[in-house]
Short mmCIF file of C-alpha atoms and ligand atoms in Angstrom, two decimals:
data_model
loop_
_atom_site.label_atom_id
_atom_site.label_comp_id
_atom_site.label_asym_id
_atom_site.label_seq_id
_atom_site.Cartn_x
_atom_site.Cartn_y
_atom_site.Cartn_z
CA UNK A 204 -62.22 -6.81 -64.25
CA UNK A 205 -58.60 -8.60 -65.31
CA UNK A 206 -58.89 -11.91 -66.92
CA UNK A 207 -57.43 -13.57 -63.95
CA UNK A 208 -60.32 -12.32 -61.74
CA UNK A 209 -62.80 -13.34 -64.07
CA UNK A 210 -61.54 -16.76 -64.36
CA UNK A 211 -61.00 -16.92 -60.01
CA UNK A 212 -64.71 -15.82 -60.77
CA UNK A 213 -65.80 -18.87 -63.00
CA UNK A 214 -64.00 -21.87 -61.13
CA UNK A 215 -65.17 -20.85 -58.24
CA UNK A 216 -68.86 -20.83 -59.54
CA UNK A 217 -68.02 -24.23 -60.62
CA UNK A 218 -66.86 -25.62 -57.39
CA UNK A 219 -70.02 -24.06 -55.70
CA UNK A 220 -72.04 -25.81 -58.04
CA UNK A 221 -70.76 -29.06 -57.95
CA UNK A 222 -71.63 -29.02 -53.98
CA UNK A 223 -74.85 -27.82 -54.54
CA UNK A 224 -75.09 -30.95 -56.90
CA UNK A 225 -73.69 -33.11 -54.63
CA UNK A 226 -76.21 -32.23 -51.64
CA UNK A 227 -79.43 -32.44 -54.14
CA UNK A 228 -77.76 -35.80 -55.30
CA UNK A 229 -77.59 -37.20 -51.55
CA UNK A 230 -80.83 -35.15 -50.75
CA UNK A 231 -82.35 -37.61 -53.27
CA UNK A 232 -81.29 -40.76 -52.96
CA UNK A 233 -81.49 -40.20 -48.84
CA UNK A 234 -77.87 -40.91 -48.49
CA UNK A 235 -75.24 -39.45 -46.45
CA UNK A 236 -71.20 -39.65 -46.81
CA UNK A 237 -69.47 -40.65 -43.82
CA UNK A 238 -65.19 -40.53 -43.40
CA UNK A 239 -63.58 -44.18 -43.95
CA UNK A 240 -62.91 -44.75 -39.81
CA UNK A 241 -63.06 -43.52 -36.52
CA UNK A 242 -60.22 -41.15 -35.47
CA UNK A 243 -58.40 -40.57 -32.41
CA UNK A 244 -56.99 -38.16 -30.76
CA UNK A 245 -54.30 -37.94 -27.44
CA UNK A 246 -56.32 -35.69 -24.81
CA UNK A 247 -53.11 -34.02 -24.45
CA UNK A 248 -53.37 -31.63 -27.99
CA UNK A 249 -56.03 -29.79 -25.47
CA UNK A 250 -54.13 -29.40 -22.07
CA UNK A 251 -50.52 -29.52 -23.56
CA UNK A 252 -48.16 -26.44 -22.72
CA UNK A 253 -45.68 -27.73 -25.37
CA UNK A 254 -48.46 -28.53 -27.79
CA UNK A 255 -49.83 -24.88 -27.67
CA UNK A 256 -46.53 -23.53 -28.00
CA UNK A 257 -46.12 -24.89 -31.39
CA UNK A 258 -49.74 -24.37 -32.59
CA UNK A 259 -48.79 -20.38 -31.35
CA UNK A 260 -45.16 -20.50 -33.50
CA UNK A 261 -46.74 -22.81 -36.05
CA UNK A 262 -50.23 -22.23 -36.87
CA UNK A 263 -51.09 -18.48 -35.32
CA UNK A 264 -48.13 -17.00 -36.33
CA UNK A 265 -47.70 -18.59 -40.12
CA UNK A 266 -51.02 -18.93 -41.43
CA UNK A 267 -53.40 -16.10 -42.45
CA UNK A 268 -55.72 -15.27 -39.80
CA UNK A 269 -59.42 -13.19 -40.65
CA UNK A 270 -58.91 -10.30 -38.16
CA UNK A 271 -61.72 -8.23 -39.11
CA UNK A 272 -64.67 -8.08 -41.37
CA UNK A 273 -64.05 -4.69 -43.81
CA UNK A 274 -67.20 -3.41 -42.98
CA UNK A 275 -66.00 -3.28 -39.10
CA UNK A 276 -63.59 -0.52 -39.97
CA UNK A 277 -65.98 0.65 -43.31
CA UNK A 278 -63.95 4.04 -43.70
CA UNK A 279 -60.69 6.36 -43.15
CA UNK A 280 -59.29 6.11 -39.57
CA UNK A 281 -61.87 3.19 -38.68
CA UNK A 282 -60.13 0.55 -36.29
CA UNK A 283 -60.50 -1.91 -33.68
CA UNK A 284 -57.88 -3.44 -31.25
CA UNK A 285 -57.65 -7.64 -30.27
CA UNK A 286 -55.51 -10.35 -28.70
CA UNK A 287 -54.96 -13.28 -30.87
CA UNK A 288 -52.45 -15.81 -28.72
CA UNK A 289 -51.28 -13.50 -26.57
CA UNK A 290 -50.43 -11.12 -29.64
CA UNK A 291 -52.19 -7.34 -29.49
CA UNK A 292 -53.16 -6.13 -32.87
CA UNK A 293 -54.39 -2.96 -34.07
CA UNK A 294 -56.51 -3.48 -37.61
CA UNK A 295 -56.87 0.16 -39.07
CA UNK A 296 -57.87 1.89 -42.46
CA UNK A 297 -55.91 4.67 -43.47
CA UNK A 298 -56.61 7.26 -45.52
CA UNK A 299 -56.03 6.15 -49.11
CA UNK A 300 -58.64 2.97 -48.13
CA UNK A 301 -55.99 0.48 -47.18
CA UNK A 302 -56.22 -1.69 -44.28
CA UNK A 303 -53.34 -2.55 -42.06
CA UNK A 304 -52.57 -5.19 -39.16
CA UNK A 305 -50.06 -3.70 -36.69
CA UNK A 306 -48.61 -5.20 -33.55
CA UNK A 307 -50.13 -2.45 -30.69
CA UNK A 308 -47.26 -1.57 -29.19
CA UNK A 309 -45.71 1.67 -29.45
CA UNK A 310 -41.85 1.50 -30.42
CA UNK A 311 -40.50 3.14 -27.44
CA UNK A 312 -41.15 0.76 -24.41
CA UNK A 313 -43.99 -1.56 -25.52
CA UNK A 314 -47.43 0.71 -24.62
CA UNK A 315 -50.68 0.12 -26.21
CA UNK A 316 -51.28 2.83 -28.79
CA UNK A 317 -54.67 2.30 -28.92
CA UNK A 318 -57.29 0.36 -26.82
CA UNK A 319 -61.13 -1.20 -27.64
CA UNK A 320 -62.05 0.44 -30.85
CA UNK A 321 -63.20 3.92 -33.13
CA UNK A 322 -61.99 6.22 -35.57
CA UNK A 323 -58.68 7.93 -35.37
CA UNK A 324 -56.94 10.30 -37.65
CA UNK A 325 -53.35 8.84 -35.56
CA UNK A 326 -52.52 6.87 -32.90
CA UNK A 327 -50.77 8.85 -29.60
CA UNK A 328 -49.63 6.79 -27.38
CA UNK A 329 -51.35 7.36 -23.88
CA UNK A 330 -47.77 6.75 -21.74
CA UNK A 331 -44.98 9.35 -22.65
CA UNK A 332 -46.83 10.78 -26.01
CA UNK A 333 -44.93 9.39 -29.25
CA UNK A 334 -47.41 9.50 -32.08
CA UNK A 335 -48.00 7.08 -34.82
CA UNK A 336 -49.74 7.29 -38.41
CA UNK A 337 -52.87 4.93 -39.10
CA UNK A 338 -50.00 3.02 -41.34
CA UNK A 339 -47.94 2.64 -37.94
CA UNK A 340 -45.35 5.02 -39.04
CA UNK A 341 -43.42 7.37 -35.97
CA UNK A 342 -44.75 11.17 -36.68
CA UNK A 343 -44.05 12.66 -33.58
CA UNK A 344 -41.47 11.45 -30.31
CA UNK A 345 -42.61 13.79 -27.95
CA UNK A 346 -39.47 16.36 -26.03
CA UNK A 347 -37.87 15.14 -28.66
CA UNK A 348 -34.93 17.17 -27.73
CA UNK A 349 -34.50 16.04 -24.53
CA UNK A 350 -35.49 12.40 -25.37
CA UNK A 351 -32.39 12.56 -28.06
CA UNK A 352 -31.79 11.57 -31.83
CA UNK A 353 -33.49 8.49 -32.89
CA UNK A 354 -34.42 7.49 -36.28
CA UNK A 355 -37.84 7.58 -36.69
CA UNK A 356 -38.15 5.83 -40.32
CA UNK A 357 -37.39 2.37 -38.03
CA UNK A 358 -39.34 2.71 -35.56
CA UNK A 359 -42.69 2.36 -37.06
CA UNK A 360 -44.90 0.17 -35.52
CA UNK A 361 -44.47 -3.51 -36.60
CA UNK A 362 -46.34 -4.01 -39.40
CA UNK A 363 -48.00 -7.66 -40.33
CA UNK A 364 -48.44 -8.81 -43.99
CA UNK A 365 -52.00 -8.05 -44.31
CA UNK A 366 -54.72 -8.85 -47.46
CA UNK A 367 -57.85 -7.72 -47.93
CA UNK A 368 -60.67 -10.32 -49.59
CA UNK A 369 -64.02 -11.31 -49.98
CA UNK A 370 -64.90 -8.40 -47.50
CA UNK A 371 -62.35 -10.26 -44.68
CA UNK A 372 -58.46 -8.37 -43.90
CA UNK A 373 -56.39 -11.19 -43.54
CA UNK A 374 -53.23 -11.58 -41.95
CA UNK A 375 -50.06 -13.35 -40.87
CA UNK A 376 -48.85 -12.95 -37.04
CA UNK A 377 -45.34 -12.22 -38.22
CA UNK A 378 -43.72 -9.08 -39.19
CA UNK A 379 -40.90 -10.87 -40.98
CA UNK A 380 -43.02 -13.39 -42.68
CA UNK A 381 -41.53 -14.01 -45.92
CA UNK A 382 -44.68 -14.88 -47.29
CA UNK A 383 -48.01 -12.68 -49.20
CA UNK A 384 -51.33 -14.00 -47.46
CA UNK A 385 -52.97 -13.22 -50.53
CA UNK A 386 -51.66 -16.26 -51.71
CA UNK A 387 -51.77 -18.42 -48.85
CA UNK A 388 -55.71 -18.88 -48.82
CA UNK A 389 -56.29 -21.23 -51.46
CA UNK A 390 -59.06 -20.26 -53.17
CA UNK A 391 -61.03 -19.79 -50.52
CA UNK A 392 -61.94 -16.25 -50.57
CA UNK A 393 -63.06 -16.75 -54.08
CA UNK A 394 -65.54 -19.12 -53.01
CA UNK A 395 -67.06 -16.81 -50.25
CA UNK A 396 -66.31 -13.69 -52.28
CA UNK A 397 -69.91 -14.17 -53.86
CA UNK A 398 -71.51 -12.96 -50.74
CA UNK A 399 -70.07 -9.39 -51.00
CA UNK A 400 -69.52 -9.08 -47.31
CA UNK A 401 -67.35 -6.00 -48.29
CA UNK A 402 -70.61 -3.48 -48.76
CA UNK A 403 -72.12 -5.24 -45.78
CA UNK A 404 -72.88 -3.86 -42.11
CA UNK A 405 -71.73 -4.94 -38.86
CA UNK A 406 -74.68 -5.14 -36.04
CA UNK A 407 -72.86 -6.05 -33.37
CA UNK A 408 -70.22 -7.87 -31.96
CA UNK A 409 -69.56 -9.84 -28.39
CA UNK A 410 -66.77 -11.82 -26.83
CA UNK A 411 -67.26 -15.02 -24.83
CA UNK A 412 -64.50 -16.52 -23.09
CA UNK A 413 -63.63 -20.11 -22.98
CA UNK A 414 -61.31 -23.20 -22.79
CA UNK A 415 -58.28 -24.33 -25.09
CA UNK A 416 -59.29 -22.83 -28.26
CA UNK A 417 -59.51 -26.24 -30.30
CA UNK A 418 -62.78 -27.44 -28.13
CA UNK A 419 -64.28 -23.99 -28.38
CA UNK A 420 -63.93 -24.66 -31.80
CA UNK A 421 -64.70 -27.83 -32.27
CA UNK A 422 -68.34 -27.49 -31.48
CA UNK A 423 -68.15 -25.11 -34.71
CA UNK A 424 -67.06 -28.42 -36.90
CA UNK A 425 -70.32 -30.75 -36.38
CA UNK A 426 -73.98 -30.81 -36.27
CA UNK A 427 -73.98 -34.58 -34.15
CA UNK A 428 -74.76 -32.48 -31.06
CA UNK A 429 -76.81 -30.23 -31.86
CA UNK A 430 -80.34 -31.84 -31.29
CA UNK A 431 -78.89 -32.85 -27.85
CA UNK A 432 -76.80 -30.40 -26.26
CA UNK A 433 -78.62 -27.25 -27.85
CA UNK A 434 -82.49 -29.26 -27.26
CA UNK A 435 -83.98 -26.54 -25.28
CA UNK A 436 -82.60 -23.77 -27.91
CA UNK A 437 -82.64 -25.23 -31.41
CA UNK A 438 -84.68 -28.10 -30.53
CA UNK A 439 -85.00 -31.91 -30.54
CA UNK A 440 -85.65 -32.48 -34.07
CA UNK A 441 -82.62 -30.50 -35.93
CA UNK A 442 -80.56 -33.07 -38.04
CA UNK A 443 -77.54 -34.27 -36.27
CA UNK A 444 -75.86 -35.04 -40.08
CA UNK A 445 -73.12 -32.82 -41.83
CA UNK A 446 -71.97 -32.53 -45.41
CA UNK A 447 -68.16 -31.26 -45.75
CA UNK A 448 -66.72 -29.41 -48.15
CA UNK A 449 -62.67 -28.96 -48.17
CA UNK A 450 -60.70 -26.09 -49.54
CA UNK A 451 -57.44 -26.78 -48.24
CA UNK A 452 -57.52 -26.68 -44.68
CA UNK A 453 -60.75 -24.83 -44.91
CA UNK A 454 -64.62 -26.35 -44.84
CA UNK A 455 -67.79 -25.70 -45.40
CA UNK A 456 -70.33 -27.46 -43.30
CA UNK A 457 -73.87 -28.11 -44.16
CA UNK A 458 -76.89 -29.43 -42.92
CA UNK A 459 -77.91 -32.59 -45.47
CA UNK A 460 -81.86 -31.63 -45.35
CA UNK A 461 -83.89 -28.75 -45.43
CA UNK A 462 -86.50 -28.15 -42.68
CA UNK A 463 -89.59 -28.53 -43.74
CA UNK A 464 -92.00 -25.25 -43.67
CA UNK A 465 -88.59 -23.28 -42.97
CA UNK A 466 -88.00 -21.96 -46.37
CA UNK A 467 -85.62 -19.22 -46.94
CA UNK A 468 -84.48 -17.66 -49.93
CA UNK A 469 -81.39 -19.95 -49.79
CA UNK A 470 -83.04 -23.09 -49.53
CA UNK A 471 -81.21 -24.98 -52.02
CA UNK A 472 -83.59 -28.20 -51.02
CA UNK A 473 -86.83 -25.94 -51.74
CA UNK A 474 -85.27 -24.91 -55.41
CA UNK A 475 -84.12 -28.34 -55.66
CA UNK A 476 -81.90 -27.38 -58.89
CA UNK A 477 -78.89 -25.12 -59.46
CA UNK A 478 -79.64 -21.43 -59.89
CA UNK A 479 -79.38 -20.40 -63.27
CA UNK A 480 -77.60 -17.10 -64.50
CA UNK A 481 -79.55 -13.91 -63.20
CA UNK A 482 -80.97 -15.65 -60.24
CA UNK A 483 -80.03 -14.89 -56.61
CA UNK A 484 -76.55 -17.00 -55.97
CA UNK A 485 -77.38 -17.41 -51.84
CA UNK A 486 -78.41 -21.68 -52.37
CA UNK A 487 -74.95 -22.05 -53.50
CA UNK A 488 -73.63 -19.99 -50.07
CA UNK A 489 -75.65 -21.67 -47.61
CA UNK A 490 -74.34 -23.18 -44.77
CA UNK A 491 -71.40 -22.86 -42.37
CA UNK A 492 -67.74 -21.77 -44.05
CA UNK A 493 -65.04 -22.79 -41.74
CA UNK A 494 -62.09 -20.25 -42.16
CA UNK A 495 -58.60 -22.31 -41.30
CA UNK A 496 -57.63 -22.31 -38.75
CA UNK A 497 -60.40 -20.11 -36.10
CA UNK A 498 -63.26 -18.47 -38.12
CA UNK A 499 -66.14 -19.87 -38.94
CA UNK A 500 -69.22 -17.66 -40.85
CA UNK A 501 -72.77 -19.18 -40.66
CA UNK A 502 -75.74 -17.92 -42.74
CA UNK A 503 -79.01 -17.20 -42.33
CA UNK A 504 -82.07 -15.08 -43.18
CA UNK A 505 -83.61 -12.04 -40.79
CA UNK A 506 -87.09 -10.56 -41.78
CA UNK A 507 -85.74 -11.00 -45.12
CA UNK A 508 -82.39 -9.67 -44.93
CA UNK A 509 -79.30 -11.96 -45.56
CA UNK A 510 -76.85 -12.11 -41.91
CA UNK A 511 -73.94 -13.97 -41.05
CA UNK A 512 -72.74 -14.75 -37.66
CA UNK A 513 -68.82 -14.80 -37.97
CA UNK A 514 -67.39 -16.44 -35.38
CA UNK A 515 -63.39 -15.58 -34.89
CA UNK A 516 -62.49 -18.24 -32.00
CA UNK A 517 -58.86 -17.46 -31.07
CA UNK A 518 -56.19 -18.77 -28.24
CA UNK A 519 -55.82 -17.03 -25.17
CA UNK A 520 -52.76 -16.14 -23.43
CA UNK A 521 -52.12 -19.88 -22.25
CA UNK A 522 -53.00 -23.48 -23.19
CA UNK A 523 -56.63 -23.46 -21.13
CA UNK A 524 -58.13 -19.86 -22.38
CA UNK A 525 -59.48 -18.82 -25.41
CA UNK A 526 -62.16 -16.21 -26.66
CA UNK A 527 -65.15 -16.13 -29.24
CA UNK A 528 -65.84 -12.79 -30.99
CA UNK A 529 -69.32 -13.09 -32.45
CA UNK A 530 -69.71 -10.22 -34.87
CA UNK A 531 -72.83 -10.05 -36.50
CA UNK A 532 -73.46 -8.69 -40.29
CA UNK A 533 -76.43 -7.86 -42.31
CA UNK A 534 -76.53 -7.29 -45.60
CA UNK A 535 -78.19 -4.41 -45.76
CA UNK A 536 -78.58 -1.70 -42.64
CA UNK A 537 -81.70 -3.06 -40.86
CA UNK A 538 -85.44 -1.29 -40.66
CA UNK A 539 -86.32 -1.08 -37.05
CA UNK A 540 -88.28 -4.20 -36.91
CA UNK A 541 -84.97 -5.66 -38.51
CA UNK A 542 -82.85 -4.54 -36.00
CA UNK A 543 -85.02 -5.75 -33.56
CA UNK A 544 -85.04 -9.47 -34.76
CA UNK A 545 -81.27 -9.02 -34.98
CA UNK A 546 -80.90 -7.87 -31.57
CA UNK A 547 -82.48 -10.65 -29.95
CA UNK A 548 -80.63 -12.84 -32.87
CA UNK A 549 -77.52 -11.74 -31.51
CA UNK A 550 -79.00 -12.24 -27.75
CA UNK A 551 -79.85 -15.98 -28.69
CA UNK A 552 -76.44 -16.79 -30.36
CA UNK A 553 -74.80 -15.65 -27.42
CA UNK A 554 -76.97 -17.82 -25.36
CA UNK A 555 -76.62 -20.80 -27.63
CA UNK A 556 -72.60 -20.61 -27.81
CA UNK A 557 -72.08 -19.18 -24.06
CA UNK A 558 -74.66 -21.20 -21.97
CA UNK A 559 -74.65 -24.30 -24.06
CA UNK A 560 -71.06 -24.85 -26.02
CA UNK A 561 -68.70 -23.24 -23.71
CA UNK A 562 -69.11 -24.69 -20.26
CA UNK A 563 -69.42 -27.92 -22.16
CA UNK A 564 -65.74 -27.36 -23.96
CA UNK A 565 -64.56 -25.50 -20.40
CA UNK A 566 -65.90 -29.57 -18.81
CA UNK A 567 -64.00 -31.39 -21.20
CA UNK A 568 -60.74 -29.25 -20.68
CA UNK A 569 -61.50 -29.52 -17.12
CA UNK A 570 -61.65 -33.79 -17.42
CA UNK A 571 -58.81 -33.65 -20.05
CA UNK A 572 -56.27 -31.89 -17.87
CA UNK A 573 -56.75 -34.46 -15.07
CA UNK A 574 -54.85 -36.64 -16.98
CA UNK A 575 -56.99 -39.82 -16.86
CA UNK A 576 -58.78 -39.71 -20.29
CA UNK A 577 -56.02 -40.67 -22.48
CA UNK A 578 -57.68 -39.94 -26.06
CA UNK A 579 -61.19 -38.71 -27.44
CA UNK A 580 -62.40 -39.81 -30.90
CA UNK A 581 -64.30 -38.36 -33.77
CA UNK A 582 -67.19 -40.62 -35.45
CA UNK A 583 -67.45 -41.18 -39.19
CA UNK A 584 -69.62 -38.80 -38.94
CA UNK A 585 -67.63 -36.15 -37.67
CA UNK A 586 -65.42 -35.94 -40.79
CA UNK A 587 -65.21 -32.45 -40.22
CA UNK A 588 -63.23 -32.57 -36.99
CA UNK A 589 -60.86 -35.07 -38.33
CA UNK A 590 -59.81 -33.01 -41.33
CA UNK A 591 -59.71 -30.02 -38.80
CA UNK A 592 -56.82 -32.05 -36.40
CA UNK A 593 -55.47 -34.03 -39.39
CA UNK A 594 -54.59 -30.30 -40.98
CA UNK A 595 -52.93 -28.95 -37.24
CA UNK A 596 -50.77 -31.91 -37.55
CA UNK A 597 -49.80 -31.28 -41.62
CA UNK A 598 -49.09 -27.46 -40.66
CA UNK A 599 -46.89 -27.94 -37.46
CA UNK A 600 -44.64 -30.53 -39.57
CA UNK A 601 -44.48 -28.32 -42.42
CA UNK A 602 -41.55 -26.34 -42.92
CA UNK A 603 -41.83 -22.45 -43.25
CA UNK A 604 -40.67 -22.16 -47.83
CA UNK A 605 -43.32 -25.14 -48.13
CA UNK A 606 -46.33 -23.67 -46.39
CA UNK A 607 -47.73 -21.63 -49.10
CA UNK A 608 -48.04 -24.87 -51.61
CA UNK A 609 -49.51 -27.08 -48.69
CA UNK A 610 -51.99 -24.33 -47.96
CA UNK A 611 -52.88 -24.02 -51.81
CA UNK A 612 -53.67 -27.76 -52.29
CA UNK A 613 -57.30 -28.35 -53.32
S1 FES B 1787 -44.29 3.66 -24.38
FE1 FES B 1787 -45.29 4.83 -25.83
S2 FES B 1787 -44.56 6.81 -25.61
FE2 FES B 1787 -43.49 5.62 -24.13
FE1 FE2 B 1788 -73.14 -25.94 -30.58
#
């Protein structure tokens, strides 16, 4: 391991640690931090054609975006296809190991190369033929002599500036980016690096459709409504209080008590100290990690087995569509009786987010767009949400040399 890693490695053990400290310290003394005021916000960020258009050129097409988890496309010729703003991507391995984000269009006139998603040793596209490398590159124009002399070294597919961390690829919507994602994230994927999602194994995955993407995702950035809207799932009695972490732009989002009798083996509450070297790191993880700008990963515990829920919540083609990809990871590949708890996991989380959240967020778009409801607010207790729109409004006025720093402030 180079120094550099090692030291990522240490200060972000420290930062975990010092929330973990700060949770057992308000755990303790029963107290709970709220944000200094209410904040409000012009209806109009949600229905807004104008407003969309520069969160597309601003925010989706600047900032790194989690595309994939690795372990979706675990080996050679593994990909999947997606539509992130109205942008079709192709996120393949190739053969040396190397993932890549491509825009799916072939370089003729515009085809998808490849649909939905499986393992492919190249890409052909299904409308005239021309053929295409799992790095994007032209290997074959089909008749090429009667289709006539073109250069094929140019017309690769385009290619977006892609990293691979912490088990996510990353990348940025722009083939002519100037900028590396890898050092765009701020230290974030050193703080969620500790879970190892990169060995991990995907379950299964879902999409859900919904409203503008910012209220589909909002319901991601606080716990006040969960003991109300999500009663008949989660129950009455859940905590409505969050703790946030920032990173940057980023979060992490946590429930200020345990449940009692609900013990996992990340209960930070039940260990009620830090762990100490050798013991399992998961009381430092747990929680909710809110990827800038659309992802958001929630933890938990299956007959034993560590899971996440990653949630990639991403605009739709216009101002009033959006859609949730749910894709489900365990750490290790599940035992039958496993997979069977994860199955109706999955079944419930669907339920939760598609029954409960959505046609809420699709109602408030609905009420929004008439017009008549000039702002909404987030409570003190929804500090979460306000750093979430606060940090829209930072990027959008940001020009494009400055974005890396403002992205990399703590
Ligand atoms: S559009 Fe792909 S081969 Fe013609
Ligand atoms: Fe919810």
């Amino acid at each position: 391991m180079q120094l550099m890693e090692i030291q990522q490695g240490a200060a972000a053990r420290a930062t975990l640690e010092q929330q973990a400290c700060t949770l057992l310290r308000h755990t303790a003394e029963g107290t709970f931090p709220l944000a200094p005021e209410v904040m409000a916000l012009p209806s109009d960020h949600y229905t807004s054609p104008d407003r969309f258009e520069a969160e597309k050129r601003c925010i989706f097409r600047r900032v790194p975006l989690v595309l994939a988890a690795s372990c979706e496309i675990p080996t050679a010729g593994d990909y999947k296809t997606l539509e992130v703003a109205g942008v079709p991507v192709l996120v393949v391995r190739d053969r040396y190991g190397t993932a890549h984000a491509l825009l799916n269009a072939c370089t003729h006139r515009g085809a998808a190369v490849a649909s939905g998603c499986g393992t492919a040793a190249r890409f052909t596209c299904p409308y005239h033929g021309w053929t295409f490398a799992q790095d994007g590159a032209l290997i074959g124009v089909a008749s090429s002599a009667d289709f006539g002399a073109v250069d094929k070294a140019m017309l690769a597919m385009k290619r977006f500036p892609v990293t691979e961390r912490a088990g996510l690829v990353w990348a940025i919507l722009d083939p002519a980016s100037p900028h590396d994602p890898a050092a765009m994230l701020g230290g974030v994927d050193e703080l969620i690096a500790p879970f190892g999602l990169e060995s991990w194994t995907m379950v299964e995955s879902r999409q859900l459709g919904g409203p503008n993407w910012k209220l589909a995702f909002d319901a991601h950035l606080e716990f006040y409504h969960v003991p109300m809207l999500h009663r008949d799932t989660f129950g009455p009695d859940r905590s409505n209080r969050a703790f946030y972490f920032a990173q940057g732009p980023h979060q992490r989002v946590i429930a200020p008590q345990g449940r009692p009798g609900e013990s996992a083996p990340d209960d930070l509450y039940a260990l009620g100290r830090l762990p100490v070297d050798g013991e399992p790191v998961d009381p430092l993880l747990m929680g909710e990690w809110i990827l800038f700008p659309g992802t958001s990963i929630n933890t938990f515990y299956l007959a034993g087995i560590r899971c996440v829920l990653v949630s990639n919540v991403a605009p739709g083609a216009d101002v009033g569509t959006s859609t949730t990809t749910q894709t489900f990871l365990a750490e290790t590949l599940p035992h039958d009786a496993a997979r069977a708890a994860m199955g109706e996991m999955c079944a419930f989380l669907a339920h939760v987010v598609g029954d409960e959240d959505l046609p809420t967020s699709a109602y408030q778009q609905k009420a929004m767009a008439t017009g008549l409801l000039s702002e909404v607010r987030f409570g003190r207790n929804e500090g979460g949400l306000q750093h979430f729109h606060t940090w829209l409004d930072r990027i959008i006025a940001t020009e494009d040399h400055a974005l890396p720093e403002l992205l990399c402030q703590p």
